[in-house]
mmCIF file of C-alpha atoms in Angstrom:
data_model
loop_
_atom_site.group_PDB
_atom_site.id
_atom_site.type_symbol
_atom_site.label_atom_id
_atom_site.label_comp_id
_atom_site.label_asym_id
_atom_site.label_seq_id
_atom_site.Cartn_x
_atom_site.Cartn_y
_atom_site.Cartn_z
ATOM 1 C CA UNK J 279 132.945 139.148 67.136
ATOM 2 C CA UNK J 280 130.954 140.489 63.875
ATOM 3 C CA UNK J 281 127.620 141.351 63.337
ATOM 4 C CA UNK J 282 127.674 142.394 59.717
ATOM 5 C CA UNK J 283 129.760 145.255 59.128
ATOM 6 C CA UNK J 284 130.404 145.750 63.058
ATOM 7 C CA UNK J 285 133.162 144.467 64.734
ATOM 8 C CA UNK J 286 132.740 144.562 68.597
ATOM 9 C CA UNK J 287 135.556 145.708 70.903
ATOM 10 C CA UNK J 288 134.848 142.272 72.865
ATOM 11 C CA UNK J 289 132.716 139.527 73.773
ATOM 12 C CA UNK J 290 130.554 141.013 76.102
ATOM 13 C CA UNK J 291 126.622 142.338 75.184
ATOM 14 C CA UNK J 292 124.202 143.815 77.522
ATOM 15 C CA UNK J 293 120.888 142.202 77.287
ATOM 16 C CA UNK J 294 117.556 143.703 76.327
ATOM 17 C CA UNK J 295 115.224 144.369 79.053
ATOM 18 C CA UNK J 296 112.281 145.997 79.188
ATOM 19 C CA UNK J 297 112.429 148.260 81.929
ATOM 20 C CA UNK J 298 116.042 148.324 82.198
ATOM 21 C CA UNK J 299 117.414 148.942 79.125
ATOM 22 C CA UNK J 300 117.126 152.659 78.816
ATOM 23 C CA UNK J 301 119.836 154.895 76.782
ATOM 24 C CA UNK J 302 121.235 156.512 80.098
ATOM 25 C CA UNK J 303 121.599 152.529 81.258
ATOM 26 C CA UNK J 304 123.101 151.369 77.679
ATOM 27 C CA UNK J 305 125.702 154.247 78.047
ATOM 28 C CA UNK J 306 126.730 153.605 81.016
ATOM 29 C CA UNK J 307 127.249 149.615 80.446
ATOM 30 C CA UNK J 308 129.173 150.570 77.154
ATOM 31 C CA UNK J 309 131.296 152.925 79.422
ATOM 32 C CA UNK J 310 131.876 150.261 81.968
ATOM 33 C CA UNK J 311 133.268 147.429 79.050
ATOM 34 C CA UNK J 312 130.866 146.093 77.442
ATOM 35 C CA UNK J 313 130.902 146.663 73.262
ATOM 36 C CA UNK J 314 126.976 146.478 72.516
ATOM 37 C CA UNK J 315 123.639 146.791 74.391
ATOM 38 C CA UNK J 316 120.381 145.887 73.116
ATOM 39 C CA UNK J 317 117.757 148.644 73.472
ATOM 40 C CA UNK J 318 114.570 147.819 75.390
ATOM 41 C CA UNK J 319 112.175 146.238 72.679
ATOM 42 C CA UNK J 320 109.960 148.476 70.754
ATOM 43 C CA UNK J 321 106.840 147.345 69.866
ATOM 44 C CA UNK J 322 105.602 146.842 65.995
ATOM 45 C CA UNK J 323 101.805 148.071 66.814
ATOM 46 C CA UNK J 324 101.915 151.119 64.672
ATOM 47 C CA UNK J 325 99.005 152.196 67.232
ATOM 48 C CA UNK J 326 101.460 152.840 69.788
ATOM 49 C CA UNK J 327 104.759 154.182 67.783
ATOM 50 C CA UNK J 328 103.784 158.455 68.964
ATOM 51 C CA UNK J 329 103.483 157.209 72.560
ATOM 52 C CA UNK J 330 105.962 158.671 75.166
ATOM 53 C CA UNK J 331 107.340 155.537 76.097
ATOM 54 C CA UNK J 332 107.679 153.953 72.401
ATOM 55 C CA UNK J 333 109.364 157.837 71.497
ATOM 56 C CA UNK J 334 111.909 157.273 74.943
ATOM 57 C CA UNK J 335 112.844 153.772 73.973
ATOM 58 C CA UNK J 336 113.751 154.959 70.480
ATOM 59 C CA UNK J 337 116.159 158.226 71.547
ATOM 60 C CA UNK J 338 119.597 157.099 71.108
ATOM 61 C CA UNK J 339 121.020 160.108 71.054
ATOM 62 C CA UNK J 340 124.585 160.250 72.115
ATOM 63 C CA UNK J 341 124.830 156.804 72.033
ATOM 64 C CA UNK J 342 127.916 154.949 71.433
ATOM 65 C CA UNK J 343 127.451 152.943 68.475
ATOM 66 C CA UNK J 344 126.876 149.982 66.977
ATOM 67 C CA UNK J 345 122.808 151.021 67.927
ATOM 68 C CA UNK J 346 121.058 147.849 68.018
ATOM 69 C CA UNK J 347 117.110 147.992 68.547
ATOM 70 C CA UNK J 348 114.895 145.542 69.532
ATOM 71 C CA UNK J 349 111.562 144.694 67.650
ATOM 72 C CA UNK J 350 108.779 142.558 69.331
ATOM 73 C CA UNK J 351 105.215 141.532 67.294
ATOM 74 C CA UNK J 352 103.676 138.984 65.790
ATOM 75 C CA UNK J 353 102.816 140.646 62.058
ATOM 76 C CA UNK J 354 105.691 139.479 59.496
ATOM 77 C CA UNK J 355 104.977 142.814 57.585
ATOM 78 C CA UNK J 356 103.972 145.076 60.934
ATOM 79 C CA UNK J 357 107.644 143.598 61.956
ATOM 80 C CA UNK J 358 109.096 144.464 58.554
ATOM 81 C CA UNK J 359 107.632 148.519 58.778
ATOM 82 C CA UNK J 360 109.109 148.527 62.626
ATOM 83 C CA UNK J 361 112.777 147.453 61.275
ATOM 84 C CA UNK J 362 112.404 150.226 58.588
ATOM 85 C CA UNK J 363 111.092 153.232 60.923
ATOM 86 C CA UNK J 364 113.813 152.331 63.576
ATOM 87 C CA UNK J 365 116.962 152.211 60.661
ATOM 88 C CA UNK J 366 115.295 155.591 59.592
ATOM 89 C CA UNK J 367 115.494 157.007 63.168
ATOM 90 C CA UNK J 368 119.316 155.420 64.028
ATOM 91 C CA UNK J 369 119.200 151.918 64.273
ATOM 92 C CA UNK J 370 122.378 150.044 62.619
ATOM 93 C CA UNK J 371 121.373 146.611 64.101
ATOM 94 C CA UNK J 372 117.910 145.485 64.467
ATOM 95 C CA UNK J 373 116.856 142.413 67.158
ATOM 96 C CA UNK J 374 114.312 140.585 66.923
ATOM 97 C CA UNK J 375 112.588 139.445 70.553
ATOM 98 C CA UNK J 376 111.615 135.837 70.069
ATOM 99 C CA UNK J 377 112.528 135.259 74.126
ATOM 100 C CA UNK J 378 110.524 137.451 76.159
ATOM 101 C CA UNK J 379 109.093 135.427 78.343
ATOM 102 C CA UNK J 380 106.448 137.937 79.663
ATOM 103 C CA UNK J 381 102.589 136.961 79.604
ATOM 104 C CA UNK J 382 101.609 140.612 78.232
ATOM 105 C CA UNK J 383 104.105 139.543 75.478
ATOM 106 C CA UNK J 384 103.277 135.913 74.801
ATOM 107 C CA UNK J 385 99.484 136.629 75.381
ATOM 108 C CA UNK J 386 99.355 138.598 72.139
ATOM 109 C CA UNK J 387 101.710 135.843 70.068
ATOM 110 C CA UNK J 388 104.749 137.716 70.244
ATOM 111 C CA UNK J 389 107.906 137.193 72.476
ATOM 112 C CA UNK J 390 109.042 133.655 73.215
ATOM 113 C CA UNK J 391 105.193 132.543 72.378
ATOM 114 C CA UNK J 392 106.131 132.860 68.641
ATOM 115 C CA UNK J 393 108.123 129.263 69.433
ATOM 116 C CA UNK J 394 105.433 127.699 68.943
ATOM 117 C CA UNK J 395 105.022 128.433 64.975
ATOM 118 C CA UNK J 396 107.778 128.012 63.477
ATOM 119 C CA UNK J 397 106.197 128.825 59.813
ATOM 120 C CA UNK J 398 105.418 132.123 61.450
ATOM 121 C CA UNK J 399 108.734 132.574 63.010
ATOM 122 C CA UNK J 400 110.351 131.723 59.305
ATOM 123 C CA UNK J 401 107.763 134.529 57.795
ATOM 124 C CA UNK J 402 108.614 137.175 60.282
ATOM 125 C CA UNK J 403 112.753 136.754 59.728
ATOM 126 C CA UNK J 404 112.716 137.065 56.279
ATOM 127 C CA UNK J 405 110.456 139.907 55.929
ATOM 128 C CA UNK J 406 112.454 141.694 58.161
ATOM 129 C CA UNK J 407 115.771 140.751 56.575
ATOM 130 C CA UNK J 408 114.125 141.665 53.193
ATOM 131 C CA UNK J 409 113.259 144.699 54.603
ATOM 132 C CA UNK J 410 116.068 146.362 55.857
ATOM 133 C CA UNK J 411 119.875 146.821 54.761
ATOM 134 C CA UNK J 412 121.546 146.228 58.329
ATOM 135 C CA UNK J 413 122.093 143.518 59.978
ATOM 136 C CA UNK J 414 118.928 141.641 61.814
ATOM 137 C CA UNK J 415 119.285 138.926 64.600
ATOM 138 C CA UNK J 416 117.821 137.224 66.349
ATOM 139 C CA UNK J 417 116.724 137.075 70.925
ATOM 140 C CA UNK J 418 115.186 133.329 71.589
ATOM 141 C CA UNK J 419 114.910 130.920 73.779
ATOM 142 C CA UNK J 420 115.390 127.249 74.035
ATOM 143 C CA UNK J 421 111.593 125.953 73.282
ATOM 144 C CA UNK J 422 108.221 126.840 74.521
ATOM 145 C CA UNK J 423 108.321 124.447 77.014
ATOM 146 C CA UNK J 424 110.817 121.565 78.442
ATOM 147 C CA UNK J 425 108.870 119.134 75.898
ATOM 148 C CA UNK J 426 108.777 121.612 73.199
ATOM 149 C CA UNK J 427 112.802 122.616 72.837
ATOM 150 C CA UNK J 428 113.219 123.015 69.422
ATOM 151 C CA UNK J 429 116.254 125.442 69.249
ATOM 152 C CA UNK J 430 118.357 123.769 66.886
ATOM 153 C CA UNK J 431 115.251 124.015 64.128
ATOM 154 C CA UNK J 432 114.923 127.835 65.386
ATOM 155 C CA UNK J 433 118.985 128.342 64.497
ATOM 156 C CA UNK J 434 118.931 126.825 61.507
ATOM 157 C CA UNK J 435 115.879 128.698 60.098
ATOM 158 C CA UNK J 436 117.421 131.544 61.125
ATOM 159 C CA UNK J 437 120.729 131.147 59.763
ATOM 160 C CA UNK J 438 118.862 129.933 55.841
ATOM 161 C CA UNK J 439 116.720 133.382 56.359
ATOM 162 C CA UNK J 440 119.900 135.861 56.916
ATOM 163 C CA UNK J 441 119.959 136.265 60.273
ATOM 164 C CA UNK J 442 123.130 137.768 61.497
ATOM 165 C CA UNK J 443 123.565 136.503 64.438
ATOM 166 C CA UNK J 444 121.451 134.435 66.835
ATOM 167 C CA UNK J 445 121.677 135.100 71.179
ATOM 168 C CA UNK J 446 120.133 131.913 73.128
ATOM 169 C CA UNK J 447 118.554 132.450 76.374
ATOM 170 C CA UNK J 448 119.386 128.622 77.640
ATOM 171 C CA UNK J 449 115.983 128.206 79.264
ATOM 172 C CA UNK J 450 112.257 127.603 77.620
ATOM 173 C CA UNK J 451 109.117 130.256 78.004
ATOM 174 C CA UNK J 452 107.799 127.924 80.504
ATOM 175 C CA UNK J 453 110.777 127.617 82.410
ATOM 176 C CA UNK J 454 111.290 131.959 82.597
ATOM 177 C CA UNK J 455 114.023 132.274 85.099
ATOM 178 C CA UNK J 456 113.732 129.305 87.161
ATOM 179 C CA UNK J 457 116.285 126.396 87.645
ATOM 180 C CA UNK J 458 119.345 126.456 85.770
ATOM 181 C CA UNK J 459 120.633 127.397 81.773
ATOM 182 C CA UNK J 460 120.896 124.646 79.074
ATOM 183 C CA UNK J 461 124.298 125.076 78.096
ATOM 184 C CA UNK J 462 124.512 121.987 76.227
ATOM 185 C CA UNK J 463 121.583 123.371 74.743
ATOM 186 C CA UNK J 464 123.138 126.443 73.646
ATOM 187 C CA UNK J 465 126.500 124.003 72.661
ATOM 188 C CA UNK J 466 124.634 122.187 69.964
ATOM 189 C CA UNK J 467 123.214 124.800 68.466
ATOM 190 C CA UNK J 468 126.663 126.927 67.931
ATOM 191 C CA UNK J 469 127.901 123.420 66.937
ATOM 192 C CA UNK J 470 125.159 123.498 63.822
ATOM 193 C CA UNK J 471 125.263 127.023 62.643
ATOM 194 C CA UNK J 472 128.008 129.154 60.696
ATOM 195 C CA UNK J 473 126.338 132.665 62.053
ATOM 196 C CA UNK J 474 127.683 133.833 65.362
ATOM 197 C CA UNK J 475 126.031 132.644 68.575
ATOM 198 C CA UNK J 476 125.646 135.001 71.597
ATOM 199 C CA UNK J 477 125.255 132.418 74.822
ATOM 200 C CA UNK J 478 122.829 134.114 77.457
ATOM 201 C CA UNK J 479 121.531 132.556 80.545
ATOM 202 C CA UNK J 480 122.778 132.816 84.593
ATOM 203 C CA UNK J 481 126.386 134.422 83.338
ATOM 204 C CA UNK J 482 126.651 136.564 86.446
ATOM 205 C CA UNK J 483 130.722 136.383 87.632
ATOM 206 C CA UNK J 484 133.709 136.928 85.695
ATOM 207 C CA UNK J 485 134.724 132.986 85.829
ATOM 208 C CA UNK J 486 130.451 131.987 84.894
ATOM 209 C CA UNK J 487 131.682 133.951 81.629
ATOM 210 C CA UNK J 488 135.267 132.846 80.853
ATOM 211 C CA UNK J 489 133.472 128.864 81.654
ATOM 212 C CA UNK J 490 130.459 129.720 79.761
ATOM 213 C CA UNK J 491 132.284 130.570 76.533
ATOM 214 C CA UNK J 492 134.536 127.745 76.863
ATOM 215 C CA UNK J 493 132.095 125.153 77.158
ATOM 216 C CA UNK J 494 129.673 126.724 74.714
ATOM 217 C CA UNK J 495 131.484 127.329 71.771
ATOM 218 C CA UNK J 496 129.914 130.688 72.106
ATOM 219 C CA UNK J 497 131.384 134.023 70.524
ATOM 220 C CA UNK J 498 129.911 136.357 73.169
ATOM 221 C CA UNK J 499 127.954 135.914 76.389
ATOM 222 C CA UNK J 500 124.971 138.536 76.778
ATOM 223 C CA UNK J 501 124.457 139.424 80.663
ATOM 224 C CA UNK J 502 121.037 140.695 81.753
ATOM 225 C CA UNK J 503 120.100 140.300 85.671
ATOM 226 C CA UNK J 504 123.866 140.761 86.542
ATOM 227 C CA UNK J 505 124.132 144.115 85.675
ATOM 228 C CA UNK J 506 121.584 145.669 87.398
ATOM 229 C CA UNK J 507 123.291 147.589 89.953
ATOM 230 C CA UNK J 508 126.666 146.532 88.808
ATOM 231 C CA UNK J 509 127.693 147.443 85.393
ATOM 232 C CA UNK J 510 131.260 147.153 86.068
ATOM 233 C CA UNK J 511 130.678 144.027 85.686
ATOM 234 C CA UNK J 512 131.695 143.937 82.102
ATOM 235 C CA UNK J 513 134.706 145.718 83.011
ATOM 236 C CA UNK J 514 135.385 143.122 85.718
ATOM 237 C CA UNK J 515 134.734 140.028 83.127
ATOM 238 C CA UNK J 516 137.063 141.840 80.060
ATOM 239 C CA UNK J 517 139.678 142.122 82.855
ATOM 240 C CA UNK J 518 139.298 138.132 83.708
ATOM 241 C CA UNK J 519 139.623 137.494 80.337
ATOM 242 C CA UNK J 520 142.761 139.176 79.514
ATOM 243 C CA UNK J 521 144.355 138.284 81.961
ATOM 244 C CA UNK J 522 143.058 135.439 84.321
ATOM 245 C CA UNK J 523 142.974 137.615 87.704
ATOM 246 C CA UNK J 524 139.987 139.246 88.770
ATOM 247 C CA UNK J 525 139.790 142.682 89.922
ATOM 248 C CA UNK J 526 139.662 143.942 93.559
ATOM 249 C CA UNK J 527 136.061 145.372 94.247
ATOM 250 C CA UNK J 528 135.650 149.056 93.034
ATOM 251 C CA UNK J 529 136.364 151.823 95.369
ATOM 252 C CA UNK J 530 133.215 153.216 96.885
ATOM 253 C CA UNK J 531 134.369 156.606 95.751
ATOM 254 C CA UNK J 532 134.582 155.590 91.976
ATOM 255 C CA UNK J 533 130.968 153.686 92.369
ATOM 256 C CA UNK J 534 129.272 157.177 94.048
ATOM 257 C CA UNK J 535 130.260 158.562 91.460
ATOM 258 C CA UNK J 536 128.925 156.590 88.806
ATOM 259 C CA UNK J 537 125.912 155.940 90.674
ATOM 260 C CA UNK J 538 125.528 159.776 90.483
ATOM 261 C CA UNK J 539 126.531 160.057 87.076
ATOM 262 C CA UNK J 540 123.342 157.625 85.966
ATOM 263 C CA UNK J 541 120.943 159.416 88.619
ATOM 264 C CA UNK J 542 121.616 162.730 87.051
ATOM 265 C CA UNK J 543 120.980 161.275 83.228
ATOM 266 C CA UNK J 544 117.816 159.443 84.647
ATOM 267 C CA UNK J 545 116.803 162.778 85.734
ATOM 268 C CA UNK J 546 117.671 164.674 82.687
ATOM 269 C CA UNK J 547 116.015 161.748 80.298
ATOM 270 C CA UNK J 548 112.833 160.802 82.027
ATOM 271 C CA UNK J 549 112.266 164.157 84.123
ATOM 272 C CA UNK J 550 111.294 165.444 87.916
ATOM 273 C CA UNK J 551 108.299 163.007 88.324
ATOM 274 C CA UNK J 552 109.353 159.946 86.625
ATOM 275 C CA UNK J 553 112.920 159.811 87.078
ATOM 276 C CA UNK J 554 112.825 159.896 90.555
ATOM 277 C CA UNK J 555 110.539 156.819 90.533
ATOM 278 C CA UNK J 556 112.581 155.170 88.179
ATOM 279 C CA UNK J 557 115.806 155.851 89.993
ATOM 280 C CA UNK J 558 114.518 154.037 93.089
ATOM 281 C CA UNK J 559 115.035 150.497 91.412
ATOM 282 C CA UNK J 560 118.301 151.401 90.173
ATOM 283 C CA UNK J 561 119.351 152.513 93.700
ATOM 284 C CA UNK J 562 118.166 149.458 95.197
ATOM 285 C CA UNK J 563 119.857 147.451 93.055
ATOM 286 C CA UNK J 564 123.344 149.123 93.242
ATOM 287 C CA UNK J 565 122.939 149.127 97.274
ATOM 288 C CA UNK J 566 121.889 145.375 97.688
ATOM 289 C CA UNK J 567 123.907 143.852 100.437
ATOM 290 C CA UNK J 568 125.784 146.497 101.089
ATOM 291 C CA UNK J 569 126.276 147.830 104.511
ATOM 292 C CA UNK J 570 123.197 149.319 106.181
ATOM 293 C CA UNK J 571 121.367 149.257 102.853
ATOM 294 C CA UNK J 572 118.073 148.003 104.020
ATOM 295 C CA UNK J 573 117.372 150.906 106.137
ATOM 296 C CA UNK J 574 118.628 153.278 103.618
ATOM 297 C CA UNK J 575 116.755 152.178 101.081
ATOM 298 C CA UNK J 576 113.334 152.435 103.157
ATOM 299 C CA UNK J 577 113.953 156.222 104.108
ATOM 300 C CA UNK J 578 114.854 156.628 100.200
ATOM 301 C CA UNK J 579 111.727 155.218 99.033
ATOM 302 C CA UNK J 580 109.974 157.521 100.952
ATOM 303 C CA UNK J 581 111.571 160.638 98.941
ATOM 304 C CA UNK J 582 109.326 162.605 95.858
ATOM 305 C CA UNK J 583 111.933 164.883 94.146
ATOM 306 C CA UNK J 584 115.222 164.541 92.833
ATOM 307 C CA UNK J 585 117.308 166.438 95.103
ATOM 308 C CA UNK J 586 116.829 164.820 98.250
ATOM 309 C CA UNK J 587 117.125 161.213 96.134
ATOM 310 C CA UNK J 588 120.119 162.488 95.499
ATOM 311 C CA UNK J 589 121.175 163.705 98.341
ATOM 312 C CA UNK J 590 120.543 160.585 100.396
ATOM 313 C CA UNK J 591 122.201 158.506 97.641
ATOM 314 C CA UNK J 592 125.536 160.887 98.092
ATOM 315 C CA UNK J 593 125.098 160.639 102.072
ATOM 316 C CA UNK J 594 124.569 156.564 101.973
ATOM 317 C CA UNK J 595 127.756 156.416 99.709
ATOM 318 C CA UNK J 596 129.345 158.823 101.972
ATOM 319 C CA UNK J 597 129.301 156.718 104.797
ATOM 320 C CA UNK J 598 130.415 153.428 103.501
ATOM 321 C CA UNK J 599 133.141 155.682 102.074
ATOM 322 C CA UNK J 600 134.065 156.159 105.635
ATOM 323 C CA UNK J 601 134.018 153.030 106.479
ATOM 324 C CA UNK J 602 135.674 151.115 103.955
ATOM 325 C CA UNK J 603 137.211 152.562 100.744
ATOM 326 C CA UNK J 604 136.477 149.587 98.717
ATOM 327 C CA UNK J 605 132.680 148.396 98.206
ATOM 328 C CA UNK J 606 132.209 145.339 100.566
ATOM 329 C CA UNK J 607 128.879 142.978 100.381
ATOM 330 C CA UNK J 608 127.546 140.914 102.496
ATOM 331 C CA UNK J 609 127.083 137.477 101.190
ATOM 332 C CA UNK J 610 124.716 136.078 103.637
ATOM 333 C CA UNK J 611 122.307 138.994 102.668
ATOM 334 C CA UNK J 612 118.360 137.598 101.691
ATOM 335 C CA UNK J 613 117.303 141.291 101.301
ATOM 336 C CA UNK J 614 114.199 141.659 99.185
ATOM 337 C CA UNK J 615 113.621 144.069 96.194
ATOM 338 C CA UNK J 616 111.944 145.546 93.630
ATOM 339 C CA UNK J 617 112.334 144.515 90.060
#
């Protein structure tokens, strides 16, 4: 898999989202397997470039590379000046979002609303590919709407406007994440392009990725929702791939620690305040289904500073550790939470 100059290690990309995306959450994914992660998009408002969160989502220091940032607007040439600030501050790939399907997104024209003017979407690629010397692609959906699909147009635009390479969520704006991915969707459209296509949609096992590529033509899969709280997954899918086994479930040792690991750099990158608010979905998500989680998790949300999060989180881990040295979920679990 190439994306201009880059050649990944594998097949296997972490998908942008906002939220989620962070650099202590790209390291760690790239630690766990997977050979590229899309940064959390950046908007192309110049307005909002010296904000603290626009500043956070563009620190990539320490990062393993290639550093691929994401770009969201609606502006070809307010696009085109976001591509050239981010190269200048560390980008070596730049993404452009075409697929959020978020109303604060698609309410200003930008996102996965852009599908619906394609003229516009043509303008914005090429003045971002004019604008920059490293590779661009391209995040998008499959249409605005199930009676507006029009994919196969979007690829091919993208392909005659230099677009690297080209990741397909397989569902439309309207459809966000309900009901199931359009792989035959994302089939024909590897089927009409000569640019690498990046198949993204409901990939959440190790055999969902091995049947996705096999059936989509597709020369990587991009995993999103799956990872949250499991970013050994990539490790788990590479493993599949190699070899056709799948892995035993990780140790609950090797997972504390890890778990610890990304609590720590959540601390050092967002702070005593914030970090501790933004570890909670993190913790939820790595502790869904697990043994006793549910109660755990309400006594954690409870907690306002770092240490005792931390704490807990060892203590929780230190249990099941007791219990069971390998991670064990329950599968009947309907647990609600955040994010």
């Amino acid at each position: 898999m190439r994306i201009g100059p880059h050649t990944l290690k594998n097949r296997l990309i972490v998908a942008p989202m906002a939220g989620v995306t962070d650099r202590p959450f790209r390291m760690l994914c790239k630690k766990m397997g997977a050979a590229m992660a899309v940064s959390e998009m950046i908007t192309s408002n110049k307005s909002l470039w010296a904000t603290a969160k626009t500043l956070r989502r563009a620190d990539h220091a320490g990062e393993v590379e290639p550093i691929s940032v994401q770009i969201a607007g609606s502006d070809p040439q307010q696009m085109a000046e976001a591509a050239r600030i981010n190269v200048e501050q560390g980008a070596q790939i730049i993404d452009i979002n075409m697929g959020c399907p978020a109303k604060k997104v698609c309410n200003v024209a930008a996102g996965s609303a852009l599908l619906r003017d394609e003229a516009l979407v043509g303008r914005i690629l090429e003045a971002v590919v004019r604008a920059v010397e490293v590779p661009v692609t391209l995040k998008t959906r499959t249409g605005w709407s199930p009676e507006h699909r029009n994919a196969l147009r979007v690829a091919k635009l993208a392909e005659d406007c230099g677009i690297a390479a080209l990741a397909l969520h397989g569902r439309t704006r309207e459809d966000m994440y309900r009901g199931d991915a359009e792989y035959d969707t994302i089939r024909a459209v590897k089927a009409s392009i000569g640019i690498p296509l990046i198949a993204n949609g409901d990939i959440d096992t190790p055999l969902k990725a091995q049947q996705v590529l096999q059936y989509t033509g597709a020369d990587a899969v991009m995993i999103g929702r799956a990872a949250q709280g499991r970013p050994w997954i990539f490790r788990e899918i590479q493993h599949f791939l190699d070899t056709g086994e799948l892995l035993p479930p990780p140790q609950v040792s090797e997972i504390s620690q890890i778990m610890l690991e990304h609590l720590d750099d959540l601390y050092g990158f967002y702070g005593e305040y914030s970090g501790c608010r933004i570890a909670r979905k993190h913790i939820a998500w790595y502790t869904k289904g697990l043994r006793g989680s549910n109660e755990f998790r309400q006594a954690m949300y409870q907690l306002e500073d770092t240490g005792a999060q931390r704490q807990a989180v060892a203590g929780y881990f230190d249990q099941l550790a007791a219990q069971s040295e390998r991670l064990e979920y329950d599968s009947l679990s309907q647990e609600s939470l955040p994010g």
